[in-house]
Amino acid sequence: MITPEVARRIRLIGLDVDGVLTDGGIYLGSVGDAPHEFKRYDIQDGLGITFLRRAGLRVVIVTGRVSESVRLRARELGIEDVAQDPSADKLPAFLNMLDRCGVDPADAAFIGDDFPDMAVMRIVGLPVAVGNAVTEIRAAASLRLERNGGAGAVREFAELLLKARGEWKTVTEAYVAERSRAQPPAPTSHGKGRGGGGEGRART
């Protein structure tokens, strides 16, 4: 559980990628002579991140691998602050993000799963472990999630945090309301025979 007092202090949420936004597996291959790395992301996690951002919270990514898929996923989700460090030295990058955003470590959360996340988790106000985190990370966490990385853990966190802040219903209802407006009627093609060009068909 997250107390309302702790939840309302949080202004920034840091996310690891492998083992948190994904299940930790990677697909390595090549196309021609170019190496490629692929990851699987969870759609419900993505919507959870959208809800966090709609509540005015800053979401950042700090990962110990360099992958084009991370950049693409971050862009999809509107996450501007992304640090990919092949040495997995995450603390300096995270501290730089906090400094740029004007956020104290005590007002930040970080979700991790393994030893590269430990240094960051030790300084934040709300260290969080996913269900598949190693024993030491779970011991260091104030919040231990039930769901595994890449399987809804970030969504679980988003729901817990926003409910503790009293914002879950407001954020989700606003999201649903935006998608409940009646669509304008499709334009008709007067004077044309049936099937004339298809301009009047509703777009999807």
PDB file of C-alpha atoms in Angstrom:
ATOM      1  CA  MET A   1       0.000   0.000   0.000  1.00  0.00           C
ATOM      2  CA  ILE A   2       0.949   3.632  -0.512  1.00  0.00           C
ATOM      3  CA  THR A   3      -0.170   6.121   2.099  1.00  0.00           C
ATOM      4  CA  PRO A   4      -1.886   9.288   0.832  1.00  0.00           C
ATOM      5  CA  GLU A   5       0.886  11.384   2.414  1.00  0.00           C
ATOM      6  CA  VAL A   6       3.613   9.590   0.461  1.00  0.00           C
ATOM      7  CA  ALA A   7       1.556   9.446  -2.733  1.00  0.00           C
ATOM      8  CA  ARG A   8       0.881  13.189  -2.768  1.00  0.00           C
ATOM      9  CA  ARG A   9       4.589  13.949  -2.411  1.00  0.00           C
ATOM     10  CA  ILE A  10       5.541  12.072  -5.559  1.00  0.00           C
ATOM     11  CA  ARG A  11       6.255  14.317  -8.538  1.00  0.00           C
ATOM     12  CA  LEU A  12       8.424  12.093 -10.729  1.00  0.00           C
ATOM     13  CA  ILE A  13       8.443   8.369 -11.487  1.00  0.00           C
ATOM     14  CA  GLY A  14      11.522   6.610 -12.860  1.00  0.00           C
ATOM     15  CA  LEU A  15      11.222   3.344 -14.753  1.00  0.00           C
ATOM     16  CA  ASP A  16      13.733   0.667 -15.586  1.00  0.00           C
ATOM     17  CA  VAL A  17      13.065  -1.115 -18.885  1.00  0.00           C
ATOM     18  CA  ASP A  18      14.283  -4.719 -18.950  1.00  0.00           C
ATOM     19  CA  GLY A  19      12.396  -6.612 -16.272  1.00  0.00           C
ATOM     20  CA  VAL A  20      10.040  -3.697 -15.522  1.00  0.00           C
ATOM     21  CA  LEU A  21       8.559  -2.395 -18.765  1.00  0.00           C
ATOM     22  CA  THR A  22       9.381  -5.787 -20.296  1.00  0.00           C
ATOM     23  CA  ASP A  23       9.621  -9.338 -18.999  1.00  0.00           C
ATOM     24  CA  GLY A  24      13.403  -9.109 -19.214  1.00  0.00           C
ATOM     25  CA  GLY A  25      13.692 -11.141 -22.396  1.00  0.00           C
ATOM     26  CA  ILE A  26      15.343  -9.713 -25.504  1.00  0.00           C
ATOM     27  CA  TYR A  27      15.302 -10.820 -29.120  1.00  0.00           C
ATOM     28  CA  LEU A  28      18.637 -10.368 -30.893  1.00  0.00           C
ATOM     29  CA  GLY A  29      19.083 -10.765 -34.613  1.00  0.00           C
ATOM     30  CA  SER A  30      20.313  -9.063 -37.722  1.00  0.00           C
ATOM     31  CA  VAL A  31      18.879  -7.760 -40.958  1.00  0.00           C
ATOM     32  CA  GLY A  32      21.616  -7.815 -43.525  1.00  0.00           C
ATOM     33  CA  ASP A  33      24.682  -6.749 -41.580  1.00  0.00           C
ATOM     34  CA  ALA A  34      22.779  -4.548 -39.122  1.00  0.00           C
ATOM     35  CA  PRO A  35      22.091  -5.925 -35.622  1.00  0.00           C
ATOM     36  CA  HIS A  36      18.584  -5.480 -34.232  1.00  0.00           C
ATOM     37  CA  GLU A  37      17.138  -5.857 -30.738  1.00  0.00           C
ATOM     38  CA  PHE A  38      13.434  -6.304 -30.079  1.00  0.00           C
ATOM     39  CA  LYS A  39      11.455  -6.104 -26.852  1.00  0.00           C
ATOM     40  CA  ARG A  40       7.862  -6.848 -25.917  1.00  0.00           C
ATOM     41  CA  TYR A  41       5.923  -4.134 -24.073  1.00  0.00           C
ATOM     42  CA  ASP A  42       2.600  -4.352 -22.243  1.00  0.00           C
ATOM     43  CA  ILE A  43      -0.283  -2.226 -23.556  1.00  0.00           C
ATOM     44  CA  GLN A  44      -1.898  -1.854 -20.126  1.00  0.00           C
ATOM     45  CA  ASP A  45       1.394  -0.536 -18.764  1.00  0.00           C
ATOM     46  CA  GLY A  46       1.343   2.059 -21.523  1.00  0.00           C
ATOM     47  CA  LEU A  47      -2.107   3.274 -20.556  1.00  0.00           C
ATOM     48  CA  GLY A  48      -1.038   3.388 -16.911  1.00  0.00           C
ATOM     49  CA  ILE A  49       1.825   5.689 -17.896  1.00  0.00           C
ATOM     50  CA  THR A  50      -0.647   7.837 -19.818  1.00  0.00           C
ATOM     51  CA  PHE A  51      -2.782   8.135 -16.678  1.00  0.00           C
ATOM     52  CA  LEU A  52       0.254   9.139 -14.590  1.00  0.00           C
ATOM     53  CA  ARG A  53       1.185  11.850 -17.076  1.00  0.00           C
ATOM     54  CA  ARG A  54      -2.416  13.102 -17.228  1.00  0.00           C
ATOM     55  CA  ALA A  55      -2.274  13.503 -13.450  1.00  0.00           C
ATOM     56  CA  GLY A  56       0.651  15.895 -13.921  1.00  0.00           C
ATOM     57  CA  LEU A  57       3.399  13.465 -12.921  1.00  0.00           C
ATOM     58  CA  ARG A  58       6.714  13.337 -14.762  1.00  0.00           C
ATOM     59  CA  VAL A  59       7.701   9.886 -16.044  1.00  0.00           C
ATOM     60  CA  VAL A  60      11.314   9.134 -16.997  1.00  0.00           C
ATOM     61  CA  ILE A  61      13.167   6.053 -18.223  1.00  0.00           C
ATOM     62  CA  VAL A  62      16.594   4.946 -17.003  1.00  0.00           C
ATOM     63  CA  THR A  63      17.929   1.732 -18.512  1.00  0.00           C
ATOM     64  CA  GLY A  64      21.233  -0.125 -18.610  1.00  0.00           C
ATOM     65  CA  ARG A  65      20.940  -1.150 -22.268  1.00  0.00           C
ATOM     66  CA  VAL A  66      20.909   0.886 -25.453  1.00  0.00           C
ATOM     67  CA  SER A  67      18.043  -0.034 -27.742  1.00  0.00           C
ATOM     68  CA  GLU A  68      16.139   1.710 -30.501  1.00  0.00           C
ATOM     69  CA  SER A  69      12.957   0.033 -29.288  1.00  0.00           C
ATOM     70  CA  VAL A  70      13.195   1.978 -26.011  1.00  0.00           C
ATOM     71  CA  ARG A  71      13.412   5.262 -27.886  1.00  0.00           C
ATOM     72  CA  LEU A  72      10.420   4.312 -30.014  1.00  0.00           C
ATOM     73  CA  ARG A  73       8.320   3.200 -27.034  1.00  0.00           C
ATOM     74  CA  ALA A  74       9.183   6.350 -25.090  1.00  0.00           C
ATOM     75  CA  ARG A  75       8.162   8.503 -28.042  1.00  0.00           C
ATOM     76  CA  GLU A  76       4.847   6.641 -28.312  1.00  0.00           C
ATOM     77  CA  LEU A  77       4.138   7.349 -24.646  1.00  0.00           C
ATOM     78  CA  GLY A  78       5.285  10.971 -24.701  1.00  0.00           C
ATOM     79  CA  ILE A  79       8.224  10.317 -22.365  1.00  0.00           C
ATOM     80  CA  GLU A  80      10.886  12.930 -23.093  1.00  0.00           C
ATOM     81  CA  ASP A  81      13.519  12.019 -20.497  1.00  0.00           C
ATOM     82  CA  VAL A  82      15.268   8.787 -21.470  1.00  0.00           C
ATOM     83  CA  ALA A  83      18.732   7.657 -20.349  1.00  0.00           C
ATOM     84  CA  GLN A  84      20.276   4.548 -21.909  1.00  0.00           C
ATOM     85  CA  ASP A  85      23.626   3.722 -20.318  1.00  0.00           C
ATOM     86  CA  PRO A  86      25.359   0.549 -21.552  1.00  0.00           C
ATOM     87  CA  SER A  87      27.376   0.415 -18.320  1.00  0.00           C
ATOM     88  CA  ALA A  88      24.137   0.335 -16.272  1.00  0.00           C
ATOM     89  CA  ASP A  89      25.422   3.235 -14.139  1.00  0.00           C
ATOM     90  CA  LYS A  90      21.956   4.656 -13.575  1.00  0.00           C
ATOM     91  CA  LEU A  91      22.372   6.958 -10.583  1.00  0.00           C
ATOM     92  CA  PRO A  92      24.192   9.872 -12.313  1.00  0.00           C
ATOM     93  CA  ALA A  93      21.639   9.946 -15.135  1.00  0.00           C
ATOM     94  CA  PHE A  94      18.731   9.831 -12.711  1.00  0.00           C
ATOM     95  CA  LEU A  95      20.188  12.602 -10.546  1.00  0.00           C
ATOM     96  CA  ASN A  96      20.629  14.747 -13.661  1.00  0.00           C
ATOM     97  CA  MET A  97      16.967  14.209 -14.516  1.00  0.00           C
ATOM     98  CA  LEU A  98      15.891  15.202 -11.020  1.00  0.00           C
ATOM     99  CA  ASP A  99      18.028  18.321 -11.217  1.00  0.00           C
ATOM    100  CA  ARG A 100      16.619  19.339 -14.612  1.00  0.00           C
ATOM    101  CA  CYS A 101      13.066  18.824 -13.376  1.00  0.00           C
ATOM    102  CA  GLY A 102      13.671  20.543 -10.032  1.00  0.00           C
ATOM    103  CA  VAL A 103      12.569  17.467  -8.075  1.00  0.00           C
ATOM    104  CA  ASP A 104      14.035  16.302  -4.772  1.00  0.00           C
ATOM    105  CA  PRO A 105      14.864  12.572  -4.538  1.00  0.00           C
ATOM    106  CA  ALA A 106      12.406  12.295  -1.650  1.00  0.00           C
ATOM    107  CA  ASP A 107       9.644  13.336  -4.060  1.00  0.00           C
ATOM    108  CA  ALA A 108      10.461  10.656  -6.628  1.00  0.00           C
ATOM    109  CA  ALA A 109       9.582   7.001  -7.110  1.00  0.00           C
ATOM    110  CA  PHE A 110      11.585   4.398  -8.983  1.00  0.00           C
ATOM    111  CA  ILE A 111      10.454   0.971 -10.169  1.00  0.00           C
ATOM    112  CA  GLY A 112      13.194  -1.644 -10.457  1.00  0.00           C
ATOM    113  CA  ASP A 113      13.873  -5.345 -10.560  1.00  0.00           C
ATOM    114  CA  ASP A 114      17.606  -6.054 -10.223  1.00  0.00           C
ATOM    115  CA  PHE A 115      20.934  -4.846  -8.817  1.00  0.00           C
ATOM    116  CA  PRO A 116      21.542  -2.073 -11.413  1.00  0.00           C
ATOM    117  CA  ASP A 117      18.486  -0.330  -9.901  1.00  0.00           C
ATOM    118  CA  MET A 118      19.652  -0.508  -6.285  1.00  0.00           C
ATOM    119  CA  ALA A 119      21.605   2.769  -6.138  1.00  0.00           C
ATOM    120  CA  VAL A 120      18.617   4.731  -7.432  1.00  0.00           C
ATOM    121  CA  MET A 121      16.131   2.930  -5.206  1.00  0.00           C
ATOM    122  CA  ARG A 122      18.175   3.802  -2.115  1.00  0.00           C
ATOM    123  CA  ILE A 123      17.784   7.563  -2.656  1.00  0.00           C
ATOM    124  CA  VAL A 124      14.150   7.945  -3.719  1.00  0.00           C
ATOM    125  CA  GLY A 125      11.196   8.526  -1.441  1.00  0.00           C
ATOM    126  CA  LEU A 126       9.243   5.608  -2.907  1.00  0.00           C
ATOM    127  CA  PRO A 127      11.341   2.622  -4.071  1.00  0.00           C
ATOM    128  CA  VAL A 128       9.176   0.040  -5.843  1.00  0.00           C
ATOM    129  CA  ALA A 129       9.890  -3.591  -6.785  1.00  0.00           C
ATOM    130  CA  VAL A 130       8.052  -5.548  -9.454  1.00  0.00           C
ATOM    131  CA  GLY A 131       6.826  -9.065  -8.731  1.00  0.00           C
ATOM    132  CA  ASN A 132       9.778 -10.681 -10.504  1.00  0.00           C
ATOM    133  CA  ALA A 133      12.407  -8.548  -8.744  1.00  0.00           C
ATOM    134  CA  VAL A 134      15.340 -10.274  -7.079  1.00  0.00           C
ATOM    135  CA  THR A 135      15.180 -10.798  -3.327  1.00  0.00           C
ATOM    136  CA  GLU A 136      17.501  -7.909  -2.474  1.00  0.00           C
ATOM    137  CA  ILE A 137      15.517  -5.410  -4.537  1.00  0.00           C
ATOM    138  CA  ARG A 138      12.257  -6.516  -2.954  1.00  0.00           C
ATOM    139  CA  ALA A 139      13.851  -6.095   0.475  1.00  0.00           C
ATOM    140  CA  ALA A 140      14.930  -2.537  -0.421  1.00  0.00           C
ATOM    141  CA  ALA A 141      11.488  -1.563  -1.715  1.00  0.00           C
ATOM    142  CA  SER A 142       8.802   0.251   0.238  1.00  0.00           C
ATOM    143  CA  LEU A 143       6.209  -1.060  -2.205  1.00  0.00           C
ATOM    144  CA  ARG A 144       6.292  -4.608  -3.572  1.00  0.00           C
ATOM    145  CA  LEU A 145       4.050  -5.127  -6.568  1.00  0.00           C
ATOM    146  CA  GLU A 146       2.294  -8.401  -7.309  1.00  0.00           C
ATOM    147  CA  ARG A 147       2.533  -8.255 -11.094  1.00  0.00           C
ATOM    148  CA  ASN A 148       5.713  -9.028 -12.985  1.00  0.00           C
ATOM    149  CA  GLY A 149       7.587  -6.714 -15.272  1.00  0.00           C
ATOM    150  CA  GLY A 150       6.140  -6.635 -18.784  1.00  0.00           C
ATOM    151  CA  ALA A 151       2.884  -8.085 -17.429  1.00  0.00           C
ATOM    152  CA  GLY A 152       1.092  -5.098 -15.939  1.00  0.00           C
ATOM    153  CA  ALA A 153       3.394  -4.139 -13.059  1.00  0.00           C
ATOM    154  CA  VAL A 154       3.592  -0.492 -14.106  1.00  0.00           C
ATOM    155  CA  ARG A 155      -0.181  -0.389 -14.539  1.00  0.00           C
ATOM    156  CA  GLU A 156      -0.595  -1.833 -11.041  1.00  0.00           C
ATOM    157  CA  PHE A 157       1.674   0.885  -9.666  1.00  0.00           C
ATOM    158  CA  ALA A 158      -0.152   3.647 -11.550  1.00  0.00           C
ATOM    159  CA  GLU A 159      -3.482   2.522 -10.127  1.00  0.00           C
ATOM    160  CA  LEU A 160      -2.160   2.242  -6.571  1.00  0.00           C
ATOM    161  CA  LEU A 161      -0.485   5.654  -6.696  1.00  0.00           C
ATOM    162  CA  LEU A 162      -3.369   7.543  -8.272  1.00  0.00           C
ATOM    163  CA  LYS A 163      -5.926   5.945  -5.954  1.00  0.00           C
ATOM    164  CA  ALA A 164      -3.802   6.930  -2.947  1.00  0.00           C
ATOM    165  CA  ARG A 165      -3.680  10.481  -4.331  1.00  0.00           C
ATOM    166  CA  GLY A 166      -7.461  10.458  -4.830  1.00  0.00           C
ATOM    167  CA  GLU A 167      -7.040  11.012  -8.590  1.00  0.00           C
ATOM    168  CA  TRP A 168      -7.723   7.625 -10.177  1.00  0.00           C
ATOM    169  CA  LYS A 169     -11.427   8.120 -10.848  1.00  0.00           C
ATOM    170  CA  THR A 170     -10.984  11.670 -12.129  1.00  0.00           C
ATOM    171  CA  VAL A 171      -8.207  10.705 -14.544  1.00  0.00           C
ATOM    172  CA  THR A 172      -9.867   7.559 -15.870  1.00  0.00           C
ATOM    173  CA  GLU A 173     -13.313   9.145 -16.207  1.00  0.00           C
ATOM    174  CA  ALA A 174     -11.823  12.046 -18.166  1.00  0.00           C
ATOM    175  CA  TYR A 175     -10.078   9.566 -20.456  1.00  0.00           C
ATOM    176  CA  VAL A 176     -13.303   7.634 -21.065  1.00  0.00           C
ATOM    177  CA  ALA A 177     -15.328  10.836 -21.559  1.00  0.00           C
ATOM    178  CA  GLU A 178     -12.980  11.978 -24.309  1.00  0.00           C
ATOM    179  CA  ARG A 179     -13.681   8.740 -26.140  1.00  0.00           C
ATOM    180  CA  SER A 180     -17.434   8.781 -25.551  1.00  0.00           C
ATOM    181  CA  ARG A 181     -18.283  11.787 -27.679  1.00  0.00           C
ATOM    182  CA  ALA A 182     -20.559  11.052 -30.643  1.00  0.00           C
ATOM    183  CA  GLN A 183     -18.643  10.961 -33.888  1.00  0.00           C
ATOM    184  CA  PRO A 184     -19.790  13.394 -36.595  1.00  0.00           C
ATOM    185  CA  PRO A 185     -21.910  11.715 -39.275  1.00  0.00           C
ATOM    186  CA  ALA A 186     -20.068  10.603 -42.355  1.00  0.00           C
ATOM    187  CA  PRO A 187     -20.526  13.007 -45.281  1.00  0.00           C
ATOM    188  CA  THR A 188     -22.996  11.883 -47.901  1.00  0.00           C
ATOM    189  CA  SER A 189     -22.370  11.912 -51.618  1.00  0.00           C
ATOM    190  CA  HIS A 190     -25.509  13.471 -53.129  1.00  0.00           C
ATOM    191  CA  GLY A 191     -26.068  12.895 -56.755  1.00  0.00           C
ATOM    192  CA  LYS A 192     -23.825   9.865 -56.933  1.00  0.00           C
ATOM    193  CA  GLY A 193     -24.831   6.319 -57.446  1.00  0.00           C
ATOM    194  CA  ARG A 194     -24.254   3.641 -54.864  1.00  0.00           C
ATOM    195  CA  GLY A 195     -20.635   2.931 -54.212  1.00  0.00           C
ATOM    196  CA  GLY A 196     -19.596   6.127 -55.976  1.00  0.00           C
ATOM    197  CA  GLY A 197     -15.978   6.610 -54.903  1.00  0.00           C
ATOM    198  CA  GLY A 198     -16.344   5.801 -51.205  1.00  0.00           C
ATOM    199  CA  GLU A 199     -15.799   9.404 -49.990  1.00  0.00           C
ATOM    200  CA  GLY A 200     -18.844   9.141 -47.733  1.00  0.00           C
ATOM    201  CA  ARG A 201     -17.637   6.122 -45.783  1.00  0.00           C
ATOM    202  CA  ALA A 202     -16.823   6.583 -42.144  1.00  0.00           C
ATOM    203  CA  ARG A 203     -13.118   6.589 -41.457  1.00  0.00           C
ATOM    204  CA  THR A 204     -11.650   4.313 -38.804  1.00  0.00           C
TER     205      THR A 204
END
